[in-house]
mmCIF file of C-alpha atoms in Angstrom:
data_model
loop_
_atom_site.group_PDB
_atom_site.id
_atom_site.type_symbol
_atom_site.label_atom_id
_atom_site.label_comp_id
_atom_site.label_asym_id
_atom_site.label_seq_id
_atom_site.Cartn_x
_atom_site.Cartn_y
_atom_site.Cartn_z
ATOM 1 C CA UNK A 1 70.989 36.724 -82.498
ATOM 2 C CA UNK A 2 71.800 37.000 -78.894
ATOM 3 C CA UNK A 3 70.933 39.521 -76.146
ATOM 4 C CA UNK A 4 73.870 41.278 -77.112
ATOM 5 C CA UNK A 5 75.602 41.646 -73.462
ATOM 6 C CA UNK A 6 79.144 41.080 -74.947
ATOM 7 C CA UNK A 7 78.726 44.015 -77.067
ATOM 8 C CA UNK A 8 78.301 46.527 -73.476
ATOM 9 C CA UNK A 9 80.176 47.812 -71.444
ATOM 10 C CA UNK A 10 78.231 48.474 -68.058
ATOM 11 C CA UNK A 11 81.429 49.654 -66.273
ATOM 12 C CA UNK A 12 84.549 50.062 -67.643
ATOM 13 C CA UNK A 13 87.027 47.785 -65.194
ATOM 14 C CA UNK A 14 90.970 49.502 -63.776
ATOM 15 C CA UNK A 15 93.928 48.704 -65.783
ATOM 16 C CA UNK A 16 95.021 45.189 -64.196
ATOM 17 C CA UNK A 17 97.030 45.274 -61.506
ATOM 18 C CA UNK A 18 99.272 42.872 -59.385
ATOM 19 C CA UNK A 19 98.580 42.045 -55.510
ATOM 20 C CA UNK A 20 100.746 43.218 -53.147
ATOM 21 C CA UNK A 21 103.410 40.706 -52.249
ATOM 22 C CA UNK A 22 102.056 40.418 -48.366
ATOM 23 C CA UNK A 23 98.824 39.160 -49.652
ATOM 24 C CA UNK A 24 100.821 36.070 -51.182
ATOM 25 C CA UNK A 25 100.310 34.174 -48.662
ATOM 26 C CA UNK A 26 98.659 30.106 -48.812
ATOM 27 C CA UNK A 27 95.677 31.529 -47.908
ATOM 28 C CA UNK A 28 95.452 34.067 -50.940
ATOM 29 C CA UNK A 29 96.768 31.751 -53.217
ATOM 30 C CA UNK A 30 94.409 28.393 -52.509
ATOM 31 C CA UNK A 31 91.193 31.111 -52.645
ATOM 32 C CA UNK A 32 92.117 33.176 -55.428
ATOM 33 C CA UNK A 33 94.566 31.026 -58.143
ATOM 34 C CA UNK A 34 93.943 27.500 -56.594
ATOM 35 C CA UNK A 35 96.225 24.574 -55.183
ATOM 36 C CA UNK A 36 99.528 24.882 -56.329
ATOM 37 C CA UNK A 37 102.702 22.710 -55.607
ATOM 38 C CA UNK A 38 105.647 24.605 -53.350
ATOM 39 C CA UNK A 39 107.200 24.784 -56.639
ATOM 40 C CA UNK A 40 104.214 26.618 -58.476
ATOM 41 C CA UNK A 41 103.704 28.940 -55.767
ATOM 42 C CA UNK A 42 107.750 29.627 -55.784
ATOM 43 C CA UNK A 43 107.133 30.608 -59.182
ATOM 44 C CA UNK A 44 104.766 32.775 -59.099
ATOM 45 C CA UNK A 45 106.111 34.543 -56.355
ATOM 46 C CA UNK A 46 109.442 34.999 -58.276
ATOM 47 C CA UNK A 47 108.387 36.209 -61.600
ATOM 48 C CA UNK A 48 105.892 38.429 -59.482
ATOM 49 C CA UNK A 49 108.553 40.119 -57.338
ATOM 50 C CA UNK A 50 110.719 40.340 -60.545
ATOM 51 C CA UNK A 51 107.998 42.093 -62.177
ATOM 52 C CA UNK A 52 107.372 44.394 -59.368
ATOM 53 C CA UNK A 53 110.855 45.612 -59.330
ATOM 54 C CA UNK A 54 111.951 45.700 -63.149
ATOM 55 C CA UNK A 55 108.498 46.638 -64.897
ATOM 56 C CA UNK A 56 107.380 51.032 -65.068
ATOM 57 C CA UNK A 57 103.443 50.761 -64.629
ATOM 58 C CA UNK A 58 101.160 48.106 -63.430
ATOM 59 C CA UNK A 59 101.638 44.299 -63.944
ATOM 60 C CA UNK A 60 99.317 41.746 -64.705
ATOM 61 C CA UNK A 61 97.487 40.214 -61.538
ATOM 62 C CA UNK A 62 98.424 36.760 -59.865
ATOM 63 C CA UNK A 63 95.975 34.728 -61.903
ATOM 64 C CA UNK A 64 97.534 36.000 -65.572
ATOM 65 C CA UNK A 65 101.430 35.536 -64.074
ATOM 66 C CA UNK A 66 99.662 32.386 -63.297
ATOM 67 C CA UNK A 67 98.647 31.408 -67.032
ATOM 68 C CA UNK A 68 101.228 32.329 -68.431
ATOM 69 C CA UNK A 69 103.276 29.942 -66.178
ATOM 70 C CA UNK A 70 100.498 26.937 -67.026
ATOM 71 C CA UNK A 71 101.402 27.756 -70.350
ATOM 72 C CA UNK A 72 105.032 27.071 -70.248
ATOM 73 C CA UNK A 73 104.672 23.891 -67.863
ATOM 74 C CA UNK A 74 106.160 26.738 -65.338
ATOM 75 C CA UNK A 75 109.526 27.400 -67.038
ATOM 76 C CA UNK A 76 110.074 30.796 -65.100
ATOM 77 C CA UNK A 77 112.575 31.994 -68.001
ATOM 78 C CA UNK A 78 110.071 31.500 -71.068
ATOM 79 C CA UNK A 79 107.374 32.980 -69.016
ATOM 80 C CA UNK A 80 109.123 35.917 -68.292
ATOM 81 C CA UNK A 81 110.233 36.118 -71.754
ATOM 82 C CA UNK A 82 106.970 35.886 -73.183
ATOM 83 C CA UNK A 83 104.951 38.203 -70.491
ATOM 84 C CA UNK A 84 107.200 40.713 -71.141
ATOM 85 C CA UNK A 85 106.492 40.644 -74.786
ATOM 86 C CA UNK A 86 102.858 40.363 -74.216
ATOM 87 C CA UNK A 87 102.895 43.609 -71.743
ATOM 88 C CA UNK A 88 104.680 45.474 -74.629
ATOM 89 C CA UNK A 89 102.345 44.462 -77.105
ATOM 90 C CA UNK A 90 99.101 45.257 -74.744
ATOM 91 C CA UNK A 91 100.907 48.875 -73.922
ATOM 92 C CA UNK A 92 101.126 49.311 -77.754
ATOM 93 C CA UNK A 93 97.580 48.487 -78.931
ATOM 94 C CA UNK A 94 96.432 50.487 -75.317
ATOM 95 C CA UNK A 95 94.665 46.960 -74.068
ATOM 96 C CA UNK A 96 94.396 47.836 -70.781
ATOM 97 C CA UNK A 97 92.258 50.863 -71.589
ATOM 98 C CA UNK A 98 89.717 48.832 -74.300
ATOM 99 C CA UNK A 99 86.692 48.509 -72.402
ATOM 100 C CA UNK A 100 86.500 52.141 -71.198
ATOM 101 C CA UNK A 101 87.526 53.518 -74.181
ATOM 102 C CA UNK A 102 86.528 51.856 -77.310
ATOM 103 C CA UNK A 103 82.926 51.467 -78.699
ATOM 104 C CA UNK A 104 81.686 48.686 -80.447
ATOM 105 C CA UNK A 105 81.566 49.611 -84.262
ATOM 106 C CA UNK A 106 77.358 48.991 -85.558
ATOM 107 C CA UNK A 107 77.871 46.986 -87.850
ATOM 108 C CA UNK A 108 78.874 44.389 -84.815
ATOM 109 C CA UNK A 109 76.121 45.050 -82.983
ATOM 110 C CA UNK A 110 73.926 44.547 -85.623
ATOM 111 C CA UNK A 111 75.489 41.669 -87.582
ATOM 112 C CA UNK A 112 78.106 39.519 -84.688
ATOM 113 C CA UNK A 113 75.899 36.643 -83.971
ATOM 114 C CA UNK A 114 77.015 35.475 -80.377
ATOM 115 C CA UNK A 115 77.558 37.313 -76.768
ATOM 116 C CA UNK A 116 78.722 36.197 -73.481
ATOM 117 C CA UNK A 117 75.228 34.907 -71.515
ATOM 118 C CA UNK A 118 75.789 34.046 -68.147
ATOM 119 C CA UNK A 119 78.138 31.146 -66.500
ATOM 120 C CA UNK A 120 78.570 27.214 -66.893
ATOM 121 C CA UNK A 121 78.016 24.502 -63.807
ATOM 122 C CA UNK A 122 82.106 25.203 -63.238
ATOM 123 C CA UNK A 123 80.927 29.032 -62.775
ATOM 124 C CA UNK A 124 83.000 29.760 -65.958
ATOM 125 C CA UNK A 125 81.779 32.465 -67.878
ATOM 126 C CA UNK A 126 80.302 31.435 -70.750
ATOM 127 C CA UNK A 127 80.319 33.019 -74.275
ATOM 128 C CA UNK A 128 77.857 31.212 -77.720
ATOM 129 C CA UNK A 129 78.630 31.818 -81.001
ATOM 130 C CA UNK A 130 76.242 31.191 -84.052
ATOM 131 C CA UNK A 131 79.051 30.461 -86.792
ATOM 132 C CA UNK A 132 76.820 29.158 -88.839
ATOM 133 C CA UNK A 133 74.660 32.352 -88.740
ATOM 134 C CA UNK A 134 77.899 34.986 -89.239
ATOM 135 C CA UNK A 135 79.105 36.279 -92.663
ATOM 136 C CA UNK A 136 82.803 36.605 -91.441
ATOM 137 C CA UNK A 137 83.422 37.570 -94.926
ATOM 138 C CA UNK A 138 81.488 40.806 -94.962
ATOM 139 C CA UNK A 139 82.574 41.547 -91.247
ATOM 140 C CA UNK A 140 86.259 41.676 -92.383
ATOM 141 C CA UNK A 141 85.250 43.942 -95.579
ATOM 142 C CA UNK A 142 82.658 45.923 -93.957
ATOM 143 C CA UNK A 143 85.687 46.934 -90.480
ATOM 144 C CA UNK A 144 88.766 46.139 -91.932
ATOM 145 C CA UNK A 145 91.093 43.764 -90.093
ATOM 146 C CA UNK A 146 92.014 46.254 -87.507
ATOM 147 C CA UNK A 147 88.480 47.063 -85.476
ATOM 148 C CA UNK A 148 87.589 43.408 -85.933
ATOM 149 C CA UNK A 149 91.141 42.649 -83.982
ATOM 150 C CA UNK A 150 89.674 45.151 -81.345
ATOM 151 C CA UNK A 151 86.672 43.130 -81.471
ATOM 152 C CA UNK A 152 88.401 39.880 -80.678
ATOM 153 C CA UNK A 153 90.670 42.187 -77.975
ATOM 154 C CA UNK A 154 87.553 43.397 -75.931
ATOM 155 C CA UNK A 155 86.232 40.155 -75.906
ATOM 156 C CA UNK A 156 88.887 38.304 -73.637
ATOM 157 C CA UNK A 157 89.150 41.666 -71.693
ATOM 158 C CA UNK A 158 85.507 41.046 -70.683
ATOM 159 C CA UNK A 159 86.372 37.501 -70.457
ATOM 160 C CA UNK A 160 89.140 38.779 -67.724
ATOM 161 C CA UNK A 161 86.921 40.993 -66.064
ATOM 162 C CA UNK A 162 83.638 38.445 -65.641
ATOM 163 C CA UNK A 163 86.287 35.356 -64.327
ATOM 164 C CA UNK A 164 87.344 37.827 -61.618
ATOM 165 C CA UNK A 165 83.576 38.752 -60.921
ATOM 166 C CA UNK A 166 83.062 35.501 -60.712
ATOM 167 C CA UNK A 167 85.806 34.293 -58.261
ATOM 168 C CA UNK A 168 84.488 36.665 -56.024
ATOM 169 C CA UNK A 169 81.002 35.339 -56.344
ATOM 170 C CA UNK A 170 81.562 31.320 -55.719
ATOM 171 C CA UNK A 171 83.940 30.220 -53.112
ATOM 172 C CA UNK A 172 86.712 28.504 -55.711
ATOM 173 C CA UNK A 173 89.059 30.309 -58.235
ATOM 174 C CA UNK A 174 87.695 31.077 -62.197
ATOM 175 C CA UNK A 175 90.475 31.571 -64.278
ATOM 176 C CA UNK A 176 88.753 29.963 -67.601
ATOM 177 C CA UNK A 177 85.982 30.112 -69.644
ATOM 178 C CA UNK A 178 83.151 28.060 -71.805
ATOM 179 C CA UNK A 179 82.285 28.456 -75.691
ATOM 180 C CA UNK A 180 79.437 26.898 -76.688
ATOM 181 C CA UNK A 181 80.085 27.039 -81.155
ATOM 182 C CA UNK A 182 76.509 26.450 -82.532
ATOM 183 C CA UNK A 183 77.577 25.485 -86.441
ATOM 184 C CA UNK A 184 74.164 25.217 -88.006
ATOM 185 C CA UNK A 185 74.680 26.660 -90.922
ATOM 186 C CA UNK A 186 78.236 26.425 -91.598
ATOM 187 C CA UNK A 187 78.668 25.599 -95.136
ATOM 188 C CA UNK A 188 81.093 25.757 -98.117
ATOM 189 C CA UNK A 189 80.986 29.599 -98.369
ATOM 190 C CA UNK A 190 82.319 29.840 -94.541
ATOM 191 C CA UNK A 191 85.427 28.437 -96.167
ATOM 192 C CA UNK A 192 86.142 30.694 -98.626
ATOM 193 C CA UNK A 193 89.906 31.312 -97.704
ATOM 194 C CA UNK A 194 90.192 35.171 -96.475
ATOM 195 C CA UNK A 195 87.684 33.727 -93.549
ATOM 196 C CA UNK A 196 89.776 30.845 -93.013
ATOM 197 C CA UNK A 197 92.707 33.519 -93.226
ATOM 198 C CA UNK A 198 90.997 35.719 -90.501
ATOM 199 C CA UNK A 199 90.123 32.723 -88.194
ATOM 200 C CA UNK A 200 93.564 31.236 -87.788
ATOM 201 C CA UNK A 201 95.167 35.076 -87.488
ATOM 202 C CA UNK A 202 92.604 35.636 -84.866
ATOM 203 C CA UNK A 203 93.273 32.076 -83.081
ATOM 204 C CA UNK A 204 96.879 33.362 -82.884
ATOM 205 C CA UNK A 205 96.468 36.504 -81.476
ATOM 206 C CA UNK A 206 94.715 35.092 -78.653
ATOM 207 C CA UNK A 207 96.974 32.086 -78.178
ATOM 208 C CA UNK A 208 100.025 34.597 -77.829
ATOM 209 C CA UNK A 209 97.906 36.942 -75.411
ATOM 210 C CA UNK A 210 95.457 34.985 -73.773
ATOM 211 C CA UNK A 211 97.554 31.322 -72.685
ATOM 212 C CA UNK A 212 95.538 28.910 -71.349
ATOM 213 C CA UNK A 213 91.963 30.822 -70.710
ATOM 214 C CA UNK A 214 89.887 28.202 -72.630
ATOM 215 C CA UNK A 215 88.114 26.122 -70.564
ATOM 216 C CA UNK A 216 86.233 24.127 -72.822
ATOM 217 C CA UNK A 217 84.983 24.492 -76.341
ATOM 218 C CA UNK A 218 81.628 22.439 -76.539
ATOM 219 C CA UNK A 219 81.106 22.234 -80.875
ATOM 220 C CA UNK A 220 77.437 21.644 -81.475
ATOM 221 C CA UNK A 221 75.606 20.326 -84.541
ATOM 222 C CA UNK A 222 78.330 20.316 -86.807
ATOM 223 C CA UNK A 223 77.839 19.993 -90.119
ATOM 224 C CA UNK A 224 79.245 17.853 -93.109
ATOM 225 C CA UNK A 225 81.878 20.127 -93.873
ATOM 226 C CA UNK A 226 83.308 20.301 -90.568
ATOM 227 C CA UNK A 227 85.952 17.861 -91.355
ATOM 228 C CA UNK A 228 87.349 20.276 -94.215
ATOM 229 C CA UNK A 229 87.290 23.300 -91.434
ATOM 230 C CA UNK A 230 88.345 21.529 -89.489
ATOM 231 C CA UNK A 231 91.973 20.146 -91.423
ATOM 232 C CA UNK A 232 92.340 23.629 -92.319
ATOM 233 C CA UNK A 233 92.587 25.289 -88.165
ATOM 234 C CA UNK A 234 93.734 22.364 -86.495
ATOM 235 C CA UNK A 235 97.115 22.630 -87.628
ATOM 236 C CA UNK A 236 97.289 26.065 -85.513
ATOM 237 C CA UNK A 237 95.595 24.552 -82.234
ATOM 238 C CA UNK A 238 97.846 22.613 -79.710
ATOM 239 C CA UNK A 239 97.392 19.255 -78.395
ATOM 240 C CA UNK A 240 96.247 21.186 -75.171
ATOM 241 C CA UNK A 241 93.442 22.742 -76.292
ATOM 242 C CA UNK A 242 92.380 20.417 -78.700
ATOM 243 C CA UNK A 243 91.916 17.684 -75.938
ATOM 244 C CA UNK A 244 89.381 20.884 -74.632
ATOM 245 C CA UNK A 245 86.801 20.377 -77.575
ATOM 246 C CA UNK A 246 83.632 18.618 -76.922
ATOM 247 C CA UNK A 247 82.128 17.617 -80.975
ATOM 248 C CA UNK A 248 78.478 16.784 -81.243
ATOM 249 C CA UNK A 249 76.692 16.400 -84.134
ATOM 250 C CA UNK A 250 73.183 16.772 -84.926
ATOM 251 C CA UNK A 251 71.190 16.351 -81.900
ATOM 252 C CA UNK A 252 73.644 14.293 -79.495
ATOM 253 C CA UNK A 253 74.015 17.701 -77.652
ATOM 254 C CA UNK A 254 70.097 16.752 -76.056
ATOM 255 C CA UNK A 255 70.901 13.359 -74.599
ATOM 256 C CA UNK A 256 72.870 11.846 -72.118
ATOM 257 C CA UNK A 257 76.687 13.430 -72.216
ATOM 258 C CA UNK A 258 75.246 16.225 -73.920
ATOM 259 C CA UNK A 259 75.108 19.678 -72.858
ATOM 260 C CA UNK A 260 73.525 19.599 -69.474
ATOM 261 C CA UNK A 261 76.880 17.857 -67.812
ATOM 262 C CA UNK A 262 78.186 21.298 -68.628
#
């Protein structure tokens, strides 16, 4: 496995909050969310004020107004709509408080094989996964549905947390992130249907909460049965994101176009 730094919690981050609308200004945005069009930044500034004035407790920050904008080609109505469902559904399962307050289960720390290591050449934090190497199947039966979902939640709120780290660090904006999906290993038995089950519910979940975050996916060494996994997800993943997924099998990941343009 990994060195495990996904499963810790060094310092448990403040509930997100928005900017102040005097910090909107071109300078703020280009540095912090990136070059938008008079349009985009009208936008943003809207469903930001709107926010301000019609939401009791914090609001998301500029760059997650931002995606959820992307995500509706910056239809201000459907963005509202669906951040406001997304803020109700993060104030139910207490999101905002998951890092500081809930710890990682043993059985995850001992048997999750991946972790966030470090950043790719876009300084986009990047998170591995062994598939190949997990037994989703006794995950689900050894948690229950419920603490793995808190898994999957702490996860992209560390994903949050290390983009923002991150913008501060290089001098352009890092609002996505890298998975590198090693699938040695992957075989018939990782398609036994309650993992399939779990893997779409879970691709869902962040979909709905987490628009637009995925950078890239880079898919290495996949196996024969790939092509069976992957008829039975794609259905779930938009044309988006699927255009996001880099496949290489065997050992293409070494050579030219490979890994190290990444």
């Amino acid at each position: 496995g990994l060195s495990g730094d996904a499963l810790s919690s060094p310092s448990a981050p403040e509930p997100v909050v928005g900017i102040p609308d005097n910090k909107l200004d071109a300078d703020y945005i280009k540095r912090y969310l990136g070059d938008l069009t008079p349009l985009q930044e009208s936008c943003l500034i809207r469903l930001h004020g709107w926010l301000q004035e019609t939401h009791k407790g914090e609001i998301p920050k500029d760059e997650h107004i931002l995606q959820f904008l992307c995500a509706w080609d910056f239809n201000i109505d459907k963005a509202r709509e669906i951040i406001c469902q997304s803020l109700a559904w993060r104030k139910q399962h207490q999101v905002d408080y998951i890092l500081a307050t809930w710890a990682v289960p043993q059985v995850l720390q001992n048997y999750y094989t991946g972790g966030w290591h470090h950043h790719d050449k876009d300084g986009w934090p990047l998170c591995v996964l062994r598939l190949g190497q997990m037994d989703t199947n006794g995950l689900v039966r050894a948690l229950g549905e419920e603490a793995l979902l808190r898994y999957v939640l702490s996860i992209n709120e560390e994903e949050l947390r290390r983009c923002e780290e991150n913008t501060k660090v290089f001098v352009w904006p890092i609002s996505s992130w890298t998975c590198l999906a090693d699938l040695e290993g992957v075989n018939m038995r990782h398609l036994w249907r309650p993992d399939v089950k779990v893997l779409r519910w879970i691709i869902e979940v962040v979909k709905a909460s987490y628009p637009k975050r995925l950078g890239r996916l880079l898919i290495l060494r996949s196996p024969r049965v790939f092509p069976v996994l992957w008829t039975l997800v794609s259905p779930f993943i938009d044309d988006n994101t699927r255009r996001k997924f880099l496949i290489y099998a065997g050992n293409d990941y070494q050579g030219p176009g490979g890994l190290l343009d990444y």
